[in-house]
Structure formats: C-alpha cells, structure tokens
Coordinates of C-alpha atoms in Angstrom, one line a residue:
M1 CA 88.8 93.4 144.4
R2 CA 91.0 90.8 145.9
R3 CA 92.7 88.3 143.3
D4 CA 90.9 85.2 144.9
L5 CA 87.4 86.8 144.5
L6 CA 88.0 87.8 141.0
L7 CA 89.0 84.1 140.1
A8 CA 85.9 82.8 141.8
R9 CA 83.8 85.0 139.4
L10 CA 85.6 84.0 136.5
R11 CA 85.4 80.4 137.5
D12 CA 81.6 80.9 137.9
I13 CA 81.7 82.4 134.3
V14 CA 83.6 80.1 132.2
G15 CA 84.1 76.7 134.4
S16 CA 87.3 76.0 136.7
A17 CA 89.0 74.1 133.9
H18 CA 89.4 77.4 131.7
V19 CA 90.7 79.6 134.6
L20 CA 94.6 78.7 134.5
T21 CA 96.8 80.2 137.0
T22 CA 99.8 77.8 137.3
P23 CA 103.2 78.7 135.6
R24 CA 102.8 75.4 133.9
G25 CA 99.3 75.8 132.6
T26 CA 99.8 79.5 131.5
R27 CA 103.4 79.2 129.9
R28 CA 102.0 78.7 126.2
F29 CA 99.8 82.0 126.5
T30 CA 102.2 84.0 128.2
R31 CA 105.4 83.3 126.1
G32 CA 105.3 84.7 122.7
F33 CA 105.9 82.9 119.4
R34 CA 109.1 84.6 118.9
Y35 CA 109.2 87.6 121.8
G36 CA 107.5 88.4 125.0
S37 CA 106.8 86.9 128.3
G38 CA 105.6 87.9 131.7
P39 CA 103.5 87.0 134.8
V40 CA 99.7 87.1 134.9
A41 CA 97.2 86.6 137.4
A42 CA 95.2 84.1 135.2
V43 CA 94.5 83.1 131.6
V44 CA 90.8 82.7 131.0
R45 CA 89.5 80.5 128.0
P46 CA 85.8 81.8 127.4
G47 CA 83.9 79.3 125.5
S48 CA 81.2 81.5 124.1
L49 CA 80.9 85.2 123.0
V50 CA 78.7 85.9 126.0
E51 CA 81.3 84.3 128.5
M52 CA 84.0 86.5 126.5
W53 CA 81.7 89.7 127.4
R54 CA 81.2 88.7 131.2
V55 CA 85.1 87.9 131.8
L56 CA 86.0 91.2 130.1
N57 CA 83.6 93.2 132.3
A58 CA 84.6 91.3 135.5
V59 CA 88.1 92.1 135.1
I60 CA 87.7 95.6 134.1
A61 CA 85.4 96.3 137.1
S62 CA 88.3 94.7 139.5
G63 CA 90.8 97.3 138.4
R64 CA 93.0 95.0 136.2
V65 CA 94.0 95.2 132.8
V66 CA 93.0 92.7 129.9
I67 CA 95.5 91.3 127.0
L68 CA 93.4 89.6 124.4
Q69 CA 95.0 86.8 122.7
A70 CA 94.0 84.7 119.6
A71 CA 96.7 82.1 118.2
N72 CA 99.8 83.7 119.7
T73 CA 101.7 83.7 116.5
G74 CA 102.7 87.1 116.4
L75 CA 106.3 88.2 115.5
T76 CA 106.6 91.3 117.8
G77 CA 105.2 90.0 121.3
G78 CA 102.3 92.0 120.8
S79 CA 99.7 89.7 122.5
T80 CA 101.7 88.5 125.5
P81 CA 102.7 90.2 128.8
W82 CA 106.2 92.2 128.3
G83 CA 107.9 92.1 131.6
E84 CA 106.8 92.8 135.1
D85 CA 106.7 96.5 135.3
Y86 CA 103.0 96.9 134.9
D87 CA 100.9 98.9 137.7
R88 CA 98.1 96.4 137.7
E89 CA 97.7 92.7 137.5
I90 CA 96.9 91.2 134.0
V91 CA 94.4 88.8 133.0
L92 CA 94.9 87.2 129.3
I93 CA 91.8 86.2 127.6
S94 CA 92.4 83.6 125.1
V95 CA 89.7 83.6 122.3
M96 CA 90.7 80.4 120.3
R97 CA 87.7 78.5 121.7
L98 CA 85.6 81.1 119.7
N99 CA 86.2 79.9 116.1
R100 CA 83.0 80.0 114.2
I101 CA 82.8 81.4 110.6
H102 CA 79.5 82.4 108.9
L103 CA 78.9 83.1 105.3
L104 CA 77.2 86.1 103.8
K105 CA 76.1 86.5 100.4
G106 CA 77.0 83.1 99.0
G107 CA 80.4 83.4 100.6
E108 CA 81.3 86.8 99.0
Q109 CA 81.7 88.0 102.5
V110 CA 82.4 86.1 105.9
V111 CA 82.0 87.1 109.4
C112 CA 84.7 85.6 111.5
L113 CA 84.7 85.2 115.4
P114 CA 87.7 86.0 117.4
G115 CA 89.2 82.4 117.2
A116 CA 88.6 81.7 113.5
T117 CA 92.0 80.8 111.7
L118 CA 92.8 81.7 108.3
D119 CA 93.4 78.0 107.5
T120 CA 89.9 77.1 108.6
L121 CA 88.6 80.0 106.5
E122 CA 90.7 78.9 103.4
K123 CA 88.9 75.5 103.8
R124 CA 85.4 76.9 103.9
L125 CA 85.8 79.1 101.0
R126 CA 87.7 76.6 98.9
P127 CA 84.6 74.7 97.7
L128 CA 83.0 78.1 96.6
G129 CA 86.1 78.9 94.3
R130 CA 86.9 81.8 96.6
E131 CA 89.9 82.9 98.8
P132 CA 90.4 84.7 102.0
H133 CA 93.0 87.8 102.3
S134 CA 95.8 85.3 102.7
V135 CA 96.6 82.1 101.6
I136 CA 99.9 80.8 102.9
G137 CA 102.2 82.4 105.4
S138 CA 100.5 82.9 108.6
S139 CA 97.9 80.6 107.9
C140 CA 100.3 77.7 107.9
I141 CA 101.3 78.4 111.7
G142 CA 97.3 78.8 112.7
A143 CA 96.9 82.7 112.7
S144 CA 93.6 84.1 113.3
V145 CA 91.7 85.9 110.9
L146 CA 91.1 88.6 113.5
G147 CA 94.7 89.1 114.6
G148 CA 95.3 90.0 111.1
I149 CA 92.8 92.8 111.0
C150 CA 93.8 94.1 114.4
N151 CA 97.3 94.3 113.3
N152 CA 96.8 95.9 109.8
S153 CA 98.8 92.4 108.6
G154 CA 100.0 92.5 105.0
G155 CA 100.6 89.3 103.0
A156 CA 102.0 88.3 99.7
L157 CA 99.1 89.0 97.5
I158 CA 99.5 92.1 95.9
H159 CA 96.1 93.3 94.8
R160 CA 94.3 92.7 98.2
G161 CA 96.8 94.8 100.4
P162 CA 96.5 94.9 104.0
A163 CA 94.0 93.0 106.1
Y164 CA 91.4 95.7 106.6
T165 CA 87.8 96.2 107.4
Q166 CA 85.4 98.9 108.5
L167 CA 82.8 96.3 109.8
S168 CA 83.3 95.1 113.1
L169 CA 81.7 94.2 116.6
Y170 CA 83.6 95.4 119.6
A171 CA 83.6 96.4 123.0
E172 CA 85.4 99.7 124.3
V173 CA 86.4 100.7 127.6
R174 CA 85.3 104.3 127.9
A175 CA 87.0 107.2 129.8
D176 CA 84.7 106.5 132.9
G177 CA 85.7 103.0 132.8
S178 CA 82.4 101.4 131.6
V179 CA 82.6 98.9 129.1
A180 CA 80.2 99.4 126.0
L181 CA 79.4 97.1 122.9
V182 CA 79.5 98.8 119.7
N183 CA 77.9 96.9 116.6
H184 CA 79.6 98.2 113.2
L185 CA 78.8 94.9 111.6
G186 CA 76.0 96.3 109.3
L187 CA 74.0 93.6 110.8
D188 CA 70.9 94.8 112.8
L189 CA 71.3 92.2 115.8
G190 CA 69.2 94.2 118.4
D191 CA 70.2 96.2 121.4
D192 CA 71.1 94.1 124.4
P193 CA 74.7 93.1 124.2
E194 CA 74.2 89.3 125.4
D195 CA 71.3 89.0 122.9
I196 CA 73.5 90.5 120.0
L197 CA 76.3 88.2 121.0
T198 CA 74.0 85.2 121.3
R199 CA 72.3 85.6 117.9
L200 CA 75.9 86.2 116.2
E201 CA 77.4 83.1 117.6
R202 CA 74.6 80.8 116.5
G203 CA 74.7 82.5 113.0
D204 CA 71.2 84.0 113.2
L205 CA 72.3 86.7 111.0
P206 CA 69.7 89.2 109.4
E207 CA 70.3 90.5 105.7
P208 CA 73.1 93.0 105.7
V209 CA 72.2 96.5 106.1
L210 CA 73.1 98.6 103.1
T211 CA 76.2 100.4 103.7
D212 CA 79.4 102.2 102.1
A213 CA 81.6 100.7 104.7
W214 CA 84.2 98.8 103.4
A215 CA 85.3 95.0 104.3
S216 CA 88.6 95.1 102.5
D217 CA 91.1 97.7 101.1
R218 CA 89.3 98.6 97.8
E219 CA 92.0 101.1 96.8
Y220 CA 94.9 99.2 97.2
A221 CA 95.4 98.0 93.7
S222 CA 95.6 101.6 92.2
H223 CA 97.5 102.7 95.2
V224 CA 100.2 100.0 94.7
R225 CA 100.5 101.1 90.8
D226 CA 101.5 104.6 92.0
I227 CA 105.2 104.1 91.3
E228 CA 106.2 107.7 91.6
A229 CA 104.8 108.1 95.0
G230 CA 107.3 109.3 97.4
T231 CA 105.4 107.2 100.3
P232 CA 105.4 103.3 101.1
A233 CA 102.3 101.3 99.7
R234 CA 101.6 99.9 103.0
F235 CA 102.7 100.0 106.7
N236 CA 101.1 99.5 110.2
A237 CA 101.0 103.1 111.3
D238 CA 99.5 104.5 108.0
P239 CA 96.7 106.7 109.0
R240 CA 94.6 105.7 106.0
R241 CA 94.0 102.1 107.4
L242 CA 93.6 102.9 111.4
H243 CA 90.0 102.4 111.8
E244 CA 88.3 101.0 115.1
A245 CA 89.1 97.2 115.1
A246 CA 91.6 97.7 111.9
G247 CA 95.0 98.3 113.6
C248 CA 93.8 98.6 117.1
A249 CA 96.5 95.9 118.3
G250 CA 94.4 95.0 121.1
K251 CA 93.3 98.1 122.2
L252 CA 89.7 97.0 121.6
A253 CA 88.0 93.8 122.8
V254 CA 87.0 92.8 119.1
F255 CA 84.1 90.1 118.9
A256 CA 83.8 89.6 115.2
V257 CA 85.0 91.2 112.0
R258 CA 83.0 91.1 108.4
L259 CA 85.3 90.8 105.5
D260 CA 85.3 90.2 101.7
S261 CA 86.5 86.9 100.2
F262 CA 88.2 86.9 96.8
K263 CA 87.5 85.0 93.6
A264 CA 90.3 82.3 93.1
E265 CA 92.4 82.2 89.9
S266 CA 91.6 79.1 88.0
E267 CA 94.6 79.5 85.7
T268 CA 97.9 80.5 87.1
A269 CA 101.6 80.5 86.0
V270 CA 104.9 81.3 87.9
F271 CA 107.9 82.9 86.1
Y272 CA 111.2 82.2 88.1
I273 CA 113.6 85.3 87.5
G274 CA 117.1 85.6 88.3
S275 CA 119.6 88.5 87.8
N276 CA 122.9 89.9 89.2
D277 CA 121.5 93.5 88.7
P278 CA 119.0 94.6 91.1
D279 CA 118.3 97.6 88.7
E280 CA 117.1 95.0 86.2
L281 CA 114.5 93.8 88.8
T282 CA 113.6 97.5 89.6
T283 CA 112.7 97.8 85.7
I284 CA 110.7 95.1 85.7
R285 CA 108.5 96.0 88.9
R286 CA 107.9 99.6 87.6
H287 CA 106.9 98.2 84.1
I288 CA 104.4 95.7 85.4
L289 CA 103.0 98.0 88.0
G290 CA 102.9 100.9 85.5
S291 CA 102.0 99.3 82.3
F292 CA 100.1 95.8 82.8
D293 CA 96.5 95.6 82.4
T294 CA 96.8 92.7 85.2
L295 CA 98.3 93.0 88.1
P296 CA 100.5 90.0 89.4
I297 CA 99.0 87.7 92.1
A298 CA 102.4 87.8 94.0
G299 CA 105.9 88.8 93.4
E300 CA 108.1 87.6 95.9
Y301 CA 111.9 88.3 96.3
I302 CA 114.8 86.1 97.7
H303 CA 118.3 87.1 97.9
R304 CA 121.0 84.4 97.4
D305 CA 121.9 84.1 100.8
A306 CA 118.5 83.7 102.1
Y307 CA 117.8 81.1 99.5
D308 CA 121.0 79.1 100.9
I309 CA 119.9 79.4 104.7
A310 CA 116.2 78.3 103.8
A311 CA 117.4 75.4 101.9
R312 CA 119.4 74.1 104.7
Y313 CA 117.5 75.3 107.6
G314 CA 114.1 75.4 106.6
K315 CA 114.0 72.2 104.7
D316 CA 111.9 70.2 107.2
T317 CA 109.2 72.9 106.9
F318 CA 109.4 72.5 103.1
L319 CA 109.1 68.6 103.2
F320 CA 106.5 68.8 105.8
I321 CA 104.2 71.0 104.0
Q322 CA 105.1 69.6 100.5
R323 CA 104.1 65.9 101.9
L324 CA 101.2 66.7 104.6
G325 CA 99.9 70.0 103.7
T326 CA 99.5 73.2 105.5
D327 CA 96.5 71.9 107.3
R328 CA 98.7 70.1 109.7
M329 CA 101.2 73.1 110.4
P330 CA 99.3 74.4 113.5
A331 CA 99.3 70.9 115.3
L332 CA 103.1 70.8 114.5
F333 CA 103.7 74.3 116.1
A334 CA 101.6 73.3 119.1
A335 CA 103.5 69.9 119.6
K336 CA 106.7 71.6 119.3
A337 CA 105.6 74.3 122.0
R338 CA 105.0 71.3 124.2
I339 CA 108.1 69.6 123.5
D340 CA 110.2 72.9 124.2
A341 CA 108.3 73.4 127.6
L342 CA 109.0 69.9 128.7
T343 CA 112.7 70.0 127.8
E344 CA 112.9 73.5 129.5
R345 CA 111.5 71.9 132.8
L346 CA 114.0 69.0 132.6
G347 CA 116.9 71.7 132.3
L348 CA 117.8 70.6 128.5
G349 CA 116.7 74.0 127.1
T350 CA 114.3 74.8 124.5
T351 CA 116.5 73.9 121.2
L352 CA 116.3 70.0 121.5
S353 CA 113.1 69.8 119.2
D354 CA 115.0 72.1 116.6
R355 CA 118.0 70.0 116.6
L356 CA 116.1 66.5 116.1
A357 CA 114.1 68.1 113.1
Q358 CA 117.3 69.6 111.7
G359 CA 119.2 66.2 111.9
L360 CA 116.4 64.5 110.4
S361 CA 116.1 66.8 107.5
R362 CA 119.9 66.2 106.5
L363 CA 118.9 62.6 105.8
A364 CA 116.3 63.4 103.1
P365 CA 117.4 63.8 99.5
Q366 CA 117.7 67.2 97.6
H367 CA 114.1 68.9 97.8
L368 CA 114.5 71.9 95.5
P369 CA 114.2 71.8 91.7
Q370 CA 117.2 71.3 89.6
R371 CA 116.5 74.4 87.6
M372 CA 116.1 76.6 90.9
N373 CA 119.4 75.5 92.1
A374 CA 121.2 76.3 89.0
Y375 CA 119.7 79.9 89.0
R376 CA 121.0 80.0 92.5
D377 CA 124.7 79.2 91.2
R378 CA 124.3 81.8 88.7
Y379 CA 122.2 84.7 90.4
E380 CA 122.4 86.8 93.4
H381 CA 118.6 88.1 93.2
H382 CA 115.8 85.9 92.7
L383 CA 112.2 87.1 91.9
L384 CA 109.0 84.6 91.7
L385 CA 106.5 86.1 89.5
K386 CA 102.8 84.5 89.8
M387 CA 100.2 85.7 87.2
G388 CA 96.7 84.7 86.6
G389 CA 94.3 84.8 83.7
A390 CA 94.9 87.3 81.0
G391 CA 98.1 88.3 82.8
I392 CA 99.9 85.0 82.0
A393 CA 100.3 86.0 78.4
E394 CA 101.2 89.4 79.2
A395 CA 104.0 88.6 81.5
R396 CA 105.0 85.7 79.1
E397 CA 105.5 88.1 76.0
Y398 CA 107.0 91.0 78.2
L399 CA 109.6 88.7 79.9
S400 CA 110.5 86.7 76.8
G401 CA 111.4 90.2 75.1
I402 CA 113.9 91.0 77.8
F403 CA 115.6 87.6 78.8
P404 CA 118.1 86.4 78.6
S405 CA 120.2 89.6 79.2
A406 CA 123.7 90.4 80.3
S407 CA 123.0 89.9 83.8
G408 CA 119.7 87.6 84.0
A409 CA 117.2 85.0 82.7
M410 CA 113.9 83.5 83.3
F411 CA 112.2 80.3 83.1
E412 CA 108.4 79.6 83.2
C413 CA 108.0 77.0 86.0
T414 CA 106.3 73.8 85.7
S415 CA 103.3 73.3 88.2
D416 CA 105.6 71.6 90.5
E417 CA 108.4 74.1 90.2
G418 CA 106.0 76.9 90.8
K419 CA 104.7 75.2 93.9
A420 CA 108.4 74.5 95.1
A421 CA 109.6 78.1 94.5
F422 CA 106.8 79.6 96.7
L423 CA 107.1 77.0 99.3
H424 CA 110.8 77.7 99.6
R425 CA 110.1 81.5 100.0
F426 CA 107.7 80.6 102.8
A427 CA 110.5 78.6 104.5
V428 CA 112.8 81.5 104.5
A429 CA 110.6 83.2 106.9
G430 CA 111.5 80.7 109.7
A431 CA 115.0 79.9 108.7
A432 CA 116.8 82.6 110.8
V433 CA 115.0 81.2 114.1
R434 CA 116.2 77.6 113.1
Y435 CA 119.9 79.0 112.6
R436 CA 119.8 80.5 116.0
A437 CA 118.8 77.3 117.6
I438 CA 121.3 75.4 116.1
H439 CA 124.1 77.8 116.7
A440 CA 123.1 79.2 119.9
Q441 CA 126.8 79.2 121.3
E442 CA 127.9 81.5 118.3
V443 CA 125.0 83.7 117.9
E444 CA 123.3 86.5 120.4
D445 CA 119.9 86.5 118.8
I446 CA 118.2 87.9 116.0
V447 CA 117.2 91.1 114.8
A448 CA 114.0 90.7 112.9
L449 CA 112.9 93.8 110.7
D450 CA 110.1 94.2 108.2
I451 CA 110.0 97.6 106.5
A452 CA 108.4 99.5 103.7
L453 CA 110.3 101.3 101.3
R454 CA 109.0 104.1 99.2
R455 CA 107.2 103.4 96.1
N456 CA 109.4 105.2 93.9
D457 CA 112.4 104.2 95.5
R458 CA 115.2 102.5 93.0
E459 CA 117.8 101.9 95.9
W460 CA 116.3 99.0 97.7
V461 CA 119.4 96.8 98.1
E462 CA 121.0 97.6 101.6
T463 CA 124.5 98.2 102.0
L464 CA 125.4 98.4 105.8
P465 CA 128.5 100.2 107.3
A466 CA 131.6 98.0 108.0
E467 CA 131.4 98.7 111.5
L468 CA 127.7 97.3 111.7
D469 CA 128.2 94.6 109.0
E470 CA 130.9 92.8 111.2
K471 CA 128.5 92.3 114.0
L472 CA 126.2 90.1 112.1
A473 CA 126.7 86.4 111.3
V474 CA 123.9 86.1 108.8
K475 CA 121.9 88.6 106.8
L476 CA 118.5 87.2 105.2
Y477 CA 116.7 89.7 102.7
Y478 CA 113.4 88.6 101.3
G479 CA 109.9 90.1 101.0
H480 CA 107.1 91.3 98.8
F481 CA 108.9 93.1 95.8
F482 CA 106.0 94.9 94.3
C483 CA 104.6 96.2 97.4
H484 CA 108.2 97.3 98.2
V485 CA 107.8 95.4 101.6
F486 CA 111.2 93.6 102.6
H487 CA 112.0 91.2 105.5
Q488 CA 115.5 91.6 106.9
D489 CA 116.6 89.2 109.3
Y490 CA 120.0 89.6 111.0
V491 CA 121.8 86.9 113.1
V492 CA 123.9 88.9 115.6
R493 CA 127.2 87.4 116.4
K494 CA 127.8 86.4 120.1
G495 CA 128.7 89.2 122.4
H496 CA 127.2 92.1 120.6
D497 CA 124.2 94.4 121.7
C498 CA 121.3 93.3 119.7
L499 CA 119.2 96.3 120.7
A500 CA 122.1 98.7 119.9
V501 CA 122.3 96.9 116.5
E502 CA 118.6 97.1 116.0
H503 CA 118.6 101.0 116.9
A504 CA 121.5 101.4 114.3
M505 CA 119.4 99.8 111.6
W506 CA 116.3 102.0 112.6
R507 CA 118.5 105.1 112.1
L508 CA 119.5 103.8 108.4
L509 CA 115.9 103.1 107.6
D510 CA 115.0 106.7 108.7
R511 CA 117.6 108.3 106.4
R512 CA 116.2 106.0 103.4
G513 CA 112.6 107.2 104.1
A514 CA 111.4 103.9 105.0
E515 CA 108.4 103.0 107.4
Y516 CA 108.5 100.2 109.8
P517 CA 107.1 97.8 110.8
A518 CA 105.5 97.2 107.6
E519 CA 102.9 94.4 108.4
H520 CA 103.7 92.7 111.7
N521 CA 102.8 95.9 113.9
V522 CA 104.8 97.4 116.5
G523 CA 104.1 94.9 119.4
H524 CA 106.8 95.6 122.2
L525 CA 109.8 95.7 120.0
Y526 CA 109.0 98.9 117.9
H527 CA 107.9 102.5 119.1
A528 CA 104.5 103.6 118.0
K529 CA 104.9 106.6 116.0
P530 CA 102.8 109.8 116.9
E531 CA 99.8 108.9 114.8
L532 CA 99.6 105.5 115.9
A533 CA 100.0 106.0 119.6
G534 CA 97.4 108.7 119.5
F535 CA 95.0 106.1 117.7
Y536 CA 95.6 103.9 120.8
R537 CA 94.7 106.6 123.3
S538 CA 91.6 107.7 121.5
I539 CA 90.3 104.0 121.4
D540 CA 91.5 103.1 124.9
P541 CA 91.2 106.2 127.1
T542 CA 92.1 104.4 130.3
N543 CA 94.9 102.1 129.1
A544 CA 93.0 99.3 130.3
L545 CA 93.7 97.1 127.3
N546 CA 97.1 95.7 126.2
P547 CA 99.0 98.3 127.8
G548 CA 102.3 99.2 126.9
I549 CA 102.1 98.3 123.2
G550 CA 104.4 100.0 120.9
H551 CA 106.7 101.3 123.9
T552 CA 103.5 103.3 125.3
S553 CA 102.8 103.8 128.9
K554 CA 101.7 100.6 130.9
C555 CA 100.0 102.8 133.4
A556 CA 96.3 103.5 134.2
H557 CA 95.2 106.6 132.0
W558 CA 98.4 106.9 130.2
H559 CA 100.3 108.4 133.1

C-alpha cells in the first residue's frame, strides 16, 4: 500500500491530529530516553483500544512494521527505531492515551491498559493500603505498568521479584500474516475482538474465571533466599519468566495486563550500614536471606564514588522530589524534553537544560543528612536496609550484635533520614547522565550495564584491568544488593571507543558467570541470548513487531 493511502486510512481511524509525520512532531517519540532514534512513516496515537486494534491491523496489512511505545522511558532503546537499515517502513503506535486502570477484588488485583503508569497506579492503590510492584524508581519518570511487564523489569522490593504476569490480553501476528486477539486475562469478555476491547475499556468486567495462572512472581521470595544457588536470582533472559506478554519486548501488541497488588507495610524502619570490608556486607546478606523469618523490604547498595557523584549531579532531582513529590516528575521530564528539542533546533545543543539545573542546584544548601555524610567520609561501601513489621526488631537485634566492628558501623535512621537515604539512592541512577552533559568536552559517552551475579557469589566487588580502567573518567556502582543485581555506569574518557569498552566489560562478566541485562531488557544495546531470541521468534514469526530487538534480524520473516 502506498504511504499516502495508509496515512489516510490511519487518519480516518484516529483523527488527523493523532497521526504525526513531521520530524518536529515525531521527535519525542522516535528519540529514546537515553538511546535510540530513527525515521518513521508516522507516529499514531489511538484514543481507544478499538482504535489501537484497527491501527495495528491496517499497518500490518500494508506490509509495514509496528513499534509499540508506552512512556518511552526505557534505558536501552527498546521502544524506538534504531537506525535506518530496516527493510520496511515503521509506524510507531504510542499507547499513552489508553491509560485506564480497573480494580478487581477490592484492589487486590488490577487490570491496566497499555498507557497506565506506575505513578497513577500507586495513587489508585494508596487509599486501599496497597501498593503496585514498584513504588519508586521508574515510577518517578512516568514509566508504564505494561512496559515493566513486557521487559520483565526488576525493582528494589526484594520479595516482589521481576514484574510478571500470566494474565494478559494481546494481539499476535501469526505466520500467515493475520492478526489475532488472544484473551488470557481470565475474564470472559466474549468472542468478537472489538466487543472484547470495548467492554474492557469501559470497565464492564465479569467476575474473574477461576484460574491457576499467576498475576505476579509467587516463587521469588523463596527463590532469592537460595543463597547457595549458582545462578542469578533474576535476569531478563530467564526462561522461567518468559510467558506471552511477560518479557515479550514489544513482539506482541499488549492491550491489557492483570496484576496482583501488595499490602503496604504500616510500620517500617531503615538501617544505614557503612563498611570498608565488602565481606562484611556479604555476611549480612547471606545471614538475612538464609536465617531471618522476615525478608527485608529493600536492601540498596551505594559505593562511595556513586554517593559523591549523586550528591553533586543528582542534587536537583533529590530536592525536586523532596519538596514537590514524585507526582510531578513525569511533567518535569516532559518539559525538559521540549526544552532540549528547542535548543537543538536553535543550534544550542541538548545540554542547556542540564547546565541550568546544575547551576541552580549548587546555590541550594547541603541536602543530605549529617550522619549519612559522616559515614561517607568513614566508609567505602554503604547499605540501606529497609525492614517492616516483625522484621524491624529482628534486624535491630542482629545488627546491634555485630556493629560497631573493626571495619563498619550502623545507625537506625529517623524517618527523615530514611527517606533521604533512599531518595539519594534514586538520584544516583541519573547522576552519570548529568555528569556526561556537564562534561561533554571531556567524556565520550556512558556505558551503562545492569548485571545479575550468581546468588552464591561472594566476590561482588569489581576490579578492572588497568588498561580498561584508565579509559574511564568515572565509575558508579550501585544496586539491589540482596537480589545481587548491580547497576554499573562507566563514563568513558574522550577519544575512547565506548563499544569496545562495553564488549570488554561483557567478556569480564561472562568469566564471572553473570547474566546481563538484569532488569532493563536487551533493547538495542545487548545481544539477545539464544533462549530469548527463540522466544521472540516463537511469538512473532513474521518479525512484524519491534524488529531488530536484541541485535536480531530487522528483516521480514527473520531473514
């Protein structure tokens, strides 16, 4: 089908205002949050599930490919075009207008449409004393619930594991090129696709059908406790958690997911631990996972260098959330994207907003608690341990019995200190990006890895060869310590090949028995391992949806 005929058909379905074709109109959809860009025939923004279904069918029938995009907050370029070497034109479908959330069983479960965000879900559940899978992190930048499921995203909350469900409603492109709607929500919504989608959107939901299917990872709490296992606790290519929508990375067109919610802890406490001996933290991790009756809510690690970089280059993020809350973060990121687009068109580059924010943050007084900064001066390794309910007394007794030690100490945070500690940990995640923007003349780019170490691994501190280390201006180590999932951001010095540095890092990780990526999915940065690539082929045999993901083929029928 000629492009003009397809565009006319798409305008008939969603209205002309929601079919974007100019570079200016499509920029915020075709350029990734951190990586990725490329041309598209159009960006289409359906306003209903039926419109999404009709758009999908029209594009597939025209012989083009579809990239489905939610919030475009991914860190590996997995929901944007990647270059110009596709064998077919791309139509990008943005689903963010489809943002409804329906509660089931009094909020014990939820049904989320494609554009529903974690932030919105958290607000819906809060009055009920319940929480979604993730409560800070991706939620702060407006990430979608569905994006987490499609990418098997992780999170900081130890007993909840990766985002996962076996209950979803999706469309698949079959081997003969036809598009079929598959209802595995466990809700009897009829047989006609458009009737199903209409009922679902308006919340006309029947009583759930009795099913053994999971709406979360029910095994993870016991899985992560197996500290003698020679495999990681969670990683994106884990065959245990690749199921239809879960882990599909856009190779299915997902219309809805059904998920468990979780009871919020009414009483919590944060213990701040500092040590100069990584073995001391290893002992704590193994004892708590192996012996405690109550799993921690979260256990976050920060290296001193990451602490320092975040204290300077994440200060504005910290202060913004502290004073205005997470609710306004998505709007802030959207405003930044618009400013960056404007300054780029004016020939001023895309770092002016970063420089302005950085300059203003320096005028603000010290934002981190005194006791945290004192531990920064004394200790290289920092562990933030959050406990709830009966686990508070359990942790208090254990930690007071081992600290102070020859190499470490701990204190129990006040409420304000506990909030500051975890907010500072969140600020670390964006600090390398800000550092790159401010020091653009001195650094080449960022190599950002998220890795999963084996559950029985005691050697978790990385030591790089001198010839690799000298190519790096900054190294940031932080992560989810009890899951043994670490984020490792390397700022590469000017003049060095970032791709060569990344591949060298991969070889080191392979020798350590690590899996990667751990929770951000392969996107277009990582190679999909055989099990994951095979899963993609099985659910998208014509390679019509998000082709090229994980360095797989971009061509029709995987040629």
